[in-house]
């Protein structure tokens, strides 16, 4: 009889402080069915590195050459039997080799209601400033699969929030970040449990 693998292994890709990664870690740390198996970073000064060390999770530091011109990252993820790649504030476009190795198994969270306010250069405060300048009354999050373009792919989850009382882009950012922290890990679990 073939034994089914029950443990779901996650790879987190991050470029910055790792606040979403921290929430994902907290969500899954006492769940025997999920583990963060590796953290991939493209910034030697990223705050996520210290967090991953404190979780005793291996860290893979990458540069553009290793990411785009070799299969080093893909090979590492396959060797670790990764089930899902999670982009938690990772700012590089995902190469074709990774898309092909993990079809519909790469999830991103975007701090706006796509398809609006997405695309190249639309990340972090750039998004919130654009939304603020447009005098939008609502913003939110979109969790989606990845294809070869920025912020495209199939939407898995969206949630909006009223931002009429936000008087700065930073207030919008803080409001939307709460939604990210509340939902990302939960949606990851649902997505993997259903897949």
PDB file of C-alpha atoms in Angstrom:
ATOM      1  CA  UNK A   1       0.000   0.000   0.000  1.00  0.00           C
ATOM      2  CA  UNK A   2       1.322   3.464  -0.914  1.00  0.00           C
ATOM      3  CA  UNK A   3       1.659   5.762   2.071  1.00  0.00           C
ATOM      4  CA  UNK A   4       0.205   9.205   1.430  1.00  0.00           C
ATOM      5  CA  UNK A   5       2.378  12.091   2.470  1.00  0.00           C
ATOM      6  CA  UNK A   6       0.499  14.040   5.112  1.00  0.00           C
ATOM      7  CA  UNK A   7       3.023  16.745   5.981  1.00  0.00           C
ATOM      8  CA  UNK A   8       2.670  19.743   3.639  1.00  0.00           C
ATOM      9  CA  UNK A   9       5.936  21.553   3.105  1.00  0.00           C
ATOM     10  CA  UNK A  10       6.039  25.285   2.468  1.00  0.00           C
ATOM     11  CA  UNK A  11       8.752  27.451   0.938  1.00  0.00           C
ATOM     12  CA  UNK A  12       8.526  31.153   1.744  1.00  0.00           C
ATOM     13  CA  UNK A  13      10.130  33.688  -0.607  1.00  0.00           C
ATOM     14  CA  UNK A  14      10.644  37.149   0.906  1.00  0.00           C
ATOM     15  CA  UNK A  15      12.619  40.321   0.275  1.00  0.00           C
ATOM     16  CA  UNK A  16      11.918  42.391   3.378  1.00  0.00           C
ATOM     17  CA  UNK A  17      10.952  42.340   7.045  1.00  0.00           C
ATOM     18  CA  UNK A  18       8.891  39.176   6.793  1.00  0.00           C
ATOM     19  CA  UNK A  19       5.835  40.280   8.770  1.00  0.00           C
ATOM     20  CA  UNK A  20       3.552  38.062   6.664  1.00  0.00           C
ATOM     21  CA  UNK A  21       6.033  35.194   6.967  1.00  0.00           C
ATOM     22  CA  UNK A  22       5.991  35.660  10.754  1.00  0.00           C
ATOM     23  CA  UNK A  23       2.186  35.371  10.819  1.00  0.00           C
ATOM     24  CA  UNK A  24       2.357  32.265   8.624  1.00  0.00           C
ATOM     25  CA  UNK A  25       4.924  30.745  10.989  1.00  0.00           C
ATOM     26  CA  UNK A  26       2.743  31.509  14.018  1.00  0.00           C
ATOM     27  CA  UNK A  27      -0.320  30.047  12.308  1.00  0.00           C
ATOM     28  CA  UNK A  28       1.359  26.736  11.446  1.00  0.00           C
ATOM     29  CA  UNK A  29       3.899  26.290  14.252  1.00  0.00           C
ATOM     30  CA  UNK A  30       1.681  23.904  16.260  1.00  0.00           C
ATOM     31  CA  UNK A  31       0.137  22.185  13.239  1.00  0.00           C
ATOM     32  CA  UNK A  32       1.757  18.809  12.547  1.00  0.00           C
ATOM     33  CA  UNK A  33       0.405  18.783   8.989  1.00  0.00           C
ATOM     34  CA  UNK A  34       2.322  21.839   7.764  1.00  0.00           C
ATOM     35  CA  UNK A  35       5.883  23.066   8.041  1.00  0.00           C
ATOM     36  CA  UNK A  36       7.932  25.929   6.676  1.00  0.00           C
ATOM     37  CA  UNK A  37      10.809  23.936   5.174  1.00  0.00           C
ATOM     38  CA  UNK A  38      12.888  26.721   3.621  1.00  0.00           C
ATOM     39  CA  UNK A  39      13.013  30.510   3.367  1.00  0.00           C
ATOM     40  CA  UNK A  40      14.384  31.969   0.128  1.00  0.00           C
ATOM     41  CA  UNK A  41      15.668  35.547   0.253  1.00  0.00           C
ATOM     42  CA  UNK A  42      17.115  37.900  -2.357  1.00  0.00           C
ATOM     43  CA  UNK A  43      18.293  40.556   0.077  1.00  0.00           C
ATOM     44  CA  UNK A  44      21.108  39.899   2.553  1.00  0.00           C
ATOM     45  CA  UNK A  45      19.755  42.568   4.912  1.00  0.00           C
ATOM     46  CA  UNK A  46      16.149  41.330   4.905  1.00  0.00           C
ATOM     47  CA  UNK A  47      14.548  41.117   8.332  1.00  0.00           C
ATOM     48  CA  UNK A  48      13.082  37.743   7.427  1.00  0.00           C
ATOM     49  CA  UNK A  49      16.570  36.197   7.806  1.00  0.00           C
ATOM     50  CA  UNK A  50      16.649  36.686  11.593  1.00  0.00           C
ATOM     51  CA  UNK A  51      13.096  35.421  11.877  1.00  0.00           C
ATOM     52  CA  UNK A  52      13.896  32.255   9.898  1.00  0.00           C
ATOM     53  CA  UNK A  53      16.989  31.640  12.039  1.00  0.00           C
ATOM     54  CA  UNK A  54      14.852  31.869  15.178  1.00  0.00           C
ATOM     55  CA  UNK A  55      12.498  29.243  13.687  1.00  0.00           C
ATOM     56  CA  UNK A  56      15.467  26.973  12.828  1.00  0.00           C
ATOM     57  CA  UNK A  57      14.410  27.021   9.182  1.00  0.00           C
ATOM     58  CA  UNK A  58      17.089  26.760   6.453  1.00  0.00           C
ATOM     59  CA  UNK A  59      17.690  29.972   4.493  1.00  0.00           C
ATOM     60  CA  UNK A  60      18.633  30.089   0.822  1.00  0.00           C
ATOM     61  CA  UNK A  61      20.226  33.392  -0.192  1.00  0.00           C
ATOM     62  CA  UNK A  62      19.887  33.944  -3.934  1.00  0.00           C
ATOM     63  CA  UNK A  63      21.162  36.436  -6.486  1.00  0.00           C
ATOM     64  CA  UNK A  64      19.783  37.245  -9.915  1.00  0.00           C
ATOM     65  CA  UNK A  65      22.184  34.884 -11.647  1.00  0.00           C
ATOM     66  CA  UNK A  66      21.315  31.860  -9.507  1.00  0.00           C
ATOM     67  CA  UNK A  67      17.599  32.657  -9.764  1.00  0.00           C
ATOM     68  CA  UNK A  68      17.257  33.384 -13.468  1.00  0.00           C
ATOM     69  CA  UNK A  69      20.154  31.586 -15.140  1.00  0.00           C
ATOM     70  CA  UNK A  70      20.302  28.285 -13.264  1.00  0.00           C
ATOM     71  CA  UNK A  71      17.949  25.678 -11.835  1.00  0.00           C
ATOM     72  CA  UNK A  72      19.557  25.889  -8.385  1.00  0.00           C
ATOM     73  CA  UNK A  73      16.423  27.179  -6.657  1.00  0.00           C
ATOM     74  CA  UNK A  74      14.082  24.758  -8.446  1.00  0.00           C
ATOM     75  CA  UNK A  75      16.384  21.847  -7.586  1.00  0.00           C
ATOM     76  CA  UNK A  76      16.495  22.842  -3.907  1.00  0.00           C
ATOM     77  CA  UNK A  77      12.704  23.037  -3.701  1.00  0.00           C
ATOM     78  CA  UNK A  78      12.236  19.697  -5.439  1.00  0.00           C
ATOM     79  CA  UNK A  79      14.873  18.075  -3.208  1.00  0.00           C
ATOM     80  CA  UNK A  80      12.970  19.355  -0.166  1.00  0.00           C
ATOM     81  CA  UNK A  81       9.678  17.972  -1.536  1.00  0.00           C
ATOM     82  CA  UNK A  82       8.017  21.410  -1.352  1.00  0.00           C
ATOM     83  CA  UNK A  83       4.237  21.434  -1.825  1.00  0.00           C
ATOM     84  CA  UNK A  84       3.649  25.183  -2.067  1.00  0.00           C
ATOM     85  CA  UNK A  85       5.752  28.266  -2.727  1.00  0.00           C
ATOM     86  CA  UNK A  86       4.543  31.364  -0.895  1.00  0.00           C
ATOM     87  CA  UNK A  87       5.559  34.835  -2.034  1.00  0.00           C
ATOM     88  CA  UNK A  88       5.444  36.999   1.080  1.00  0.00           C
ATOM     89  CA  UNK A  89       6.754  40.352  -0.087  1.00  0.00           C
ATOM     90  CA  UNK A  90       9.082  38.886  -2.716  1.00  0.00           C
ATOM     91  CA  UNK A  91       9.816  41.519  -5.356  1.00  0.00           C
ATOM     92  CA  UNK A  92      11.301  39.580  -8.279  1.00  0.00           C
ATOM     93  CA  UNK A  93       9.365  38.115 -11.176  1.00  0.00           C
ATOM     94  CA  UNK A  94       9.230  34.330 -10.933  1.00  0.00           C
ATOM     95  CA  UNK A  95      11.229  32.594 -13.702  1.00  0.00           C
ATOM     96  CA  UNK A  96       9.662  30.137 -16.135  1.00  0.00           C
ATOM     97  CA  UNK A  97      11.611  27.202 -14.687  1.00  0.00           C
ATOM     98  CA  UNK A  98       9.946  27.699 -11.297  1.00  0.00           C
ATOM     99  CA  UNK A  99       6.495  28.203 -12.830  1.00  0.00           C
ATOM    100  CA  UNK A 100       6.843  24.940 -14.733  1.00  0.00           C
ATOM    101  CA  UNK A 101       8.109  23.003 -11.705  1.00  0.00           C
ATOM    102  CA  UNK A 102       5.267  24.274  -9.476  1.00  0.00           C
ATOM    103  CA  UNK A 103       2.190  24.855 -11.655  1.00  0.00           C
ATOM    104  CA  UNK A 104      -0.598  26.439  -9.576  1.00  0.00           C
ATOM    105  CA  UNK A 105       1.581  25.881  -6.525  1.00  0.00           C
ATOM    106  CA  UNK A 106       2.939  29.419  -6.140  1.00  0.00           C
ATOM    107  CA  UNK A 107       0.780  31.866  -4.179  1.00  0.00           C
ATOM    108  CA  UNK A 108       1.221  35.612  -3.879  1.00  0.00           C
ATOM    109  CA  UNK A 109      -0.522  38.214  -1.762  1.00  0.00           C
ATOM    110  CA  UNK A 110      -1.034  41.675  -3.237  1.00  0.00           C
ATOM    111  CA  UNK A 111      -2.020  44.691  -1.086  1.00  0.00           C
ATOM    112  CA  UNK A 112      -4.831  45.887  -3.371  1.00  0.00           C
ATOM    113  CA  UNK A 113      -7.939  44.628  -5.115  1.00  0.00           C
ATOM    114  CA  UNK A 114      -6.539  43.296  -8.368  1.00  0.00           C
ATOM    115  CA  UNK A 115      -6.761  43.750 -11.293  1.00  0.00           C
ATOM    116  CA  UNK A 116      -6.499  47.392 -10.120  1.00  0.00           C
ATOM    117  CA  UNK A 117      -3.182  48.706  -8.795  1.00  0.00           C
ATOM    118  CA  UNK A 118      -1.090  45.770  -9.930  1.00  0.00           C
ATOM    119  CA  UNK A 119       1.805  45.258 -12.323  1.00  0.00           C
ATOM    120  CA  UNK A 120       5.514  46.048 -12.432  1.00  0.00           C
ATOM    121  CA  UNK A 121       6.562  48.514  -9.760  1.00  0.00           C
ATOM    122  CA  UNK A 122       3.266  48.212  -7.887  1.00  0.00           C
ATOM    123  CA  UNK A 123       4.360  46.886  -4.535  1.00  0.00           C
ATOM    124  CA  UNK A 124       4.410  48.116  -0.964  1.00  0.00           C
ATOM    125  CA  UNK A 125       3.949  51.830  -0.478  1.00  0.00           C
ATOM    126  CA  UNK A 126       3.774  52.457  -4.236  1.00  0.00           C
ATOM    127  CA  UNK A 127       0.407  50.689  -4.225  1.00  0.00           C
ATOM    128  CA  UNK A 128      -0.941  52.563  -1.208  1.00  0.00           C
ATOM    129  CA  UNK A 129       0.180  55.953  -2.552  1.00  0.00           C
ATOM    130  CA  UNK A 130      -1.554  55.280  -5.873  1.00  0.00           C
ATOM    131  CA  UNK A 131      -4.751  54.260  -4.091  1.00  0.00           C
ATOM    132  CA  UNK A 132      -4.559  57.320  -1.829  1.00  0.00           C
ATOM    133  CA  UNK A 133      -3.937  59.673  -4.774  1.00  0.00           C
ATOM    134  CA  UNK A 134      -6.920  58.180  -6.614  1.00  0.00           C
ATOM    135  CA  UNK A 135      -9.101  58.942  -3.550  1.00  0.00           C
ATOM    136  CA  UNK A 136     -10.389  55.372  -3.444  1.00  0.00           C
ATOM    137  CA  UNK A 137     -12.913  54.557  -0.742  1.00  0.00           C
ATOM    138  CA  UNK A 138     -11.940  50.883  -0.566  1.00  0.00           C
ATOM    139  CA  UNK A 139      -8.779  48.851  -0.760  1.00  0.00           C
ATOM    140  CA  UNK A 140      -7.973  45.310   0.260  1.00  0.00           C
ATOM    141  CA  UNK A 141      -5.989  42.213  -0.553  1.00  0.00           C
ATOM    142  CA  UNK A 142      -5.833  39.683  -3.354  1.00  0.00           C
ATOM    143  CA  UNK A 143      -4.329  36.226  -2.914  1.00  0.00           C
ATOM    144  CA  UNK A 144      -3.625  34.644  -6.269  1.00  0.00           C
ATOM    145  CA  UNK A 145      -1.610  32.051  -8.145  1.00  0.00           C
ATOM    146  CA  UNK A 146       1.344  33.185 -10.244  1.00  0.00           C
ATOM    147  CA  UNK A 147       1.948  33.156 -13.952  1.00  0.00           C
ATOM    148  CA  UNK A 148       4.644  34.873 -16.011  1.00  0.00           C
ATOM    149  CA  UNK A 149       3.429  38.437 -15.375  1.00  0.00           C
ATOM    150  CA  UNK A 150       3.349  40.605 -12.261  1.00  0.00           C
ATOM    151  CA  UNK A 151       0.089  40.298 -10.312  1.00  0.00           C
ATOM    152  CA  UNK A 152      -1.679  38.069 -12.820  1.00  0.00           C
ATOM    153  CA  UNK A 153      -2.808  34.487 -12.307  1.00  0.00           C
ATOM    154  CA  UNK A 154      -6.014  33.095 -10.853  1.00  0.00           C
ATOM    155  CA  UNK A 155      -7.582  34.873  -7.909  1.00  0.00           C
ATOM    156  CA  UNK A 156      -8.091  32.624  -4.894  1.00  0.00           C
ATOM    157  CA  UNK A 157      -9.323  35.171  -2.351  1.00  0.00           C
ATOM    158  CA  UNK A 158     -10.123  38.854  -2.126  1.00  0.00           C
ATOM    159  CA  UNK A 159     -11.273  40.937   0.798  1.00  0.00           C
ATOM    160  CA  UNK A 160     -11.945  44.656   0.828  1.00  0.00           C
ATOM    161  CA  UNK A 161     -11.771  47.210   3.606  1.00  0.00           C
ATOM    162  CA  UNK A 162     -13.126  50.734   3.915  1.00  0.00           C
ATOM    163  CA  UNK A 163     -10.307  53.316   3.809  1.00  0.00           C
ATOM    164  CA  UNK A 164     -12.415  56.518   3.736  1.00  0.00           C
ATOM    165  CA  UNK A 165     -11.039  57.524   7.147  1.00  0.00           C
ATOM    166  CA  UNK A 166      -7.392  56.979   6.182  1.00  0.00           C
ATOM    167  CA  UNK A 167      -5.669  60.357   5.834  1.00  0.00           C
ATOM    168  CA  UNK A 168      -2.251  59.106   4.645  1.00  0.00           C
ATOM    169  CA  UNK A 169      -0.955  56.280   2.439  1.00  0.00           C
ATOM    170  CA  UNK A 170       0.683  54.831   5.589  1.00  0.00           C
ATOM    171  CA  UNK A 171      -2.727  54.527   7.255  1.00  0.00           C
ATOM    172  CA  UNK A 172      -3.987  52.637   4.202  1.00  0.00           C
ATOM    173  CA  UNK A 173      -0.907  50.400   4.379  1.00  0.00           C
ATOM    174  CA  UNK A 174      -1.494  49.660   8.075  1.00  0.00           C
ATOM    175  CA  UNK A 175      -5.175  48.894   7.478  1.00  0.00           C
ATOM    176  CA  UNK A 176      -4.463  46.567   4.557  1.00  0.00           C
ATOM    177  CA  UNK A 177      -1.607  44.826   6.403  1.00  0.00           C
ATOM    178  CA  UNK A 178      -4.065  43.739   9.103  1.00  0.00           C
ATOM    179  CA  UNK A 179      -6.093  42.009   6.387  1.00  0.00           C
ATOM    180  CA  UNK A 180      -2.950  40.330   5.044  1.00  0.00           C
ATOM    181  CA  UNK A 181      -1.993  39.045   8.484  1.00  0.00           C
ATOM    182  CA  UNK A 182      -5.513  37.839   9.209  1.00  0.00           C
ATOM    183  CA  UNK A 183      -6.019  35.924   5.977  1.00  0.00           C
ATOM    184  CA  UNK A 184      -2.851  34.756   4.213  1.00  0.00           C
ATOM    185  CA  UNK A 185      -2.012  31.709   6.355  1.00  0.00           C
ATOM    186  CA  UNK A 186      -5.660  30.685   6.578  1.00  0.00           C
ATOM    187  CA  UNK A 187      -6.041  30.758   2.788  1.00  0.00           C
ATOM    188  CA  UNK A 188      -2.758  28.850   2.335  1.00  0.00           C
ATOM    189  CA  UNK A 189      -4.102  26.085   4.575  1.00  0.00           C
ATOM    190  CA  UNK A 190      -7.433  25.950   2.743  1.00  0.00           C
ATOM    191  CA  UNK A 191      -5.737  25.947  -0.668  1.00  0.00           C
ATOM    192  CA  UNK A 192      -3.405  23.091   0.256  1.00  0.00           C
ATOM    193  CA  UNK A 193      -6.105  21.105   2.034  1.00  0.00           C
ATOM    194  CA  UNK A 194      -8.330  21.285  -1.032  1.00  0.00           C
ATOM    195  CA  UNK A 195      -5.525  20.539  -3.487  1.00  0.00           C
TER     196      UNK A 195
END
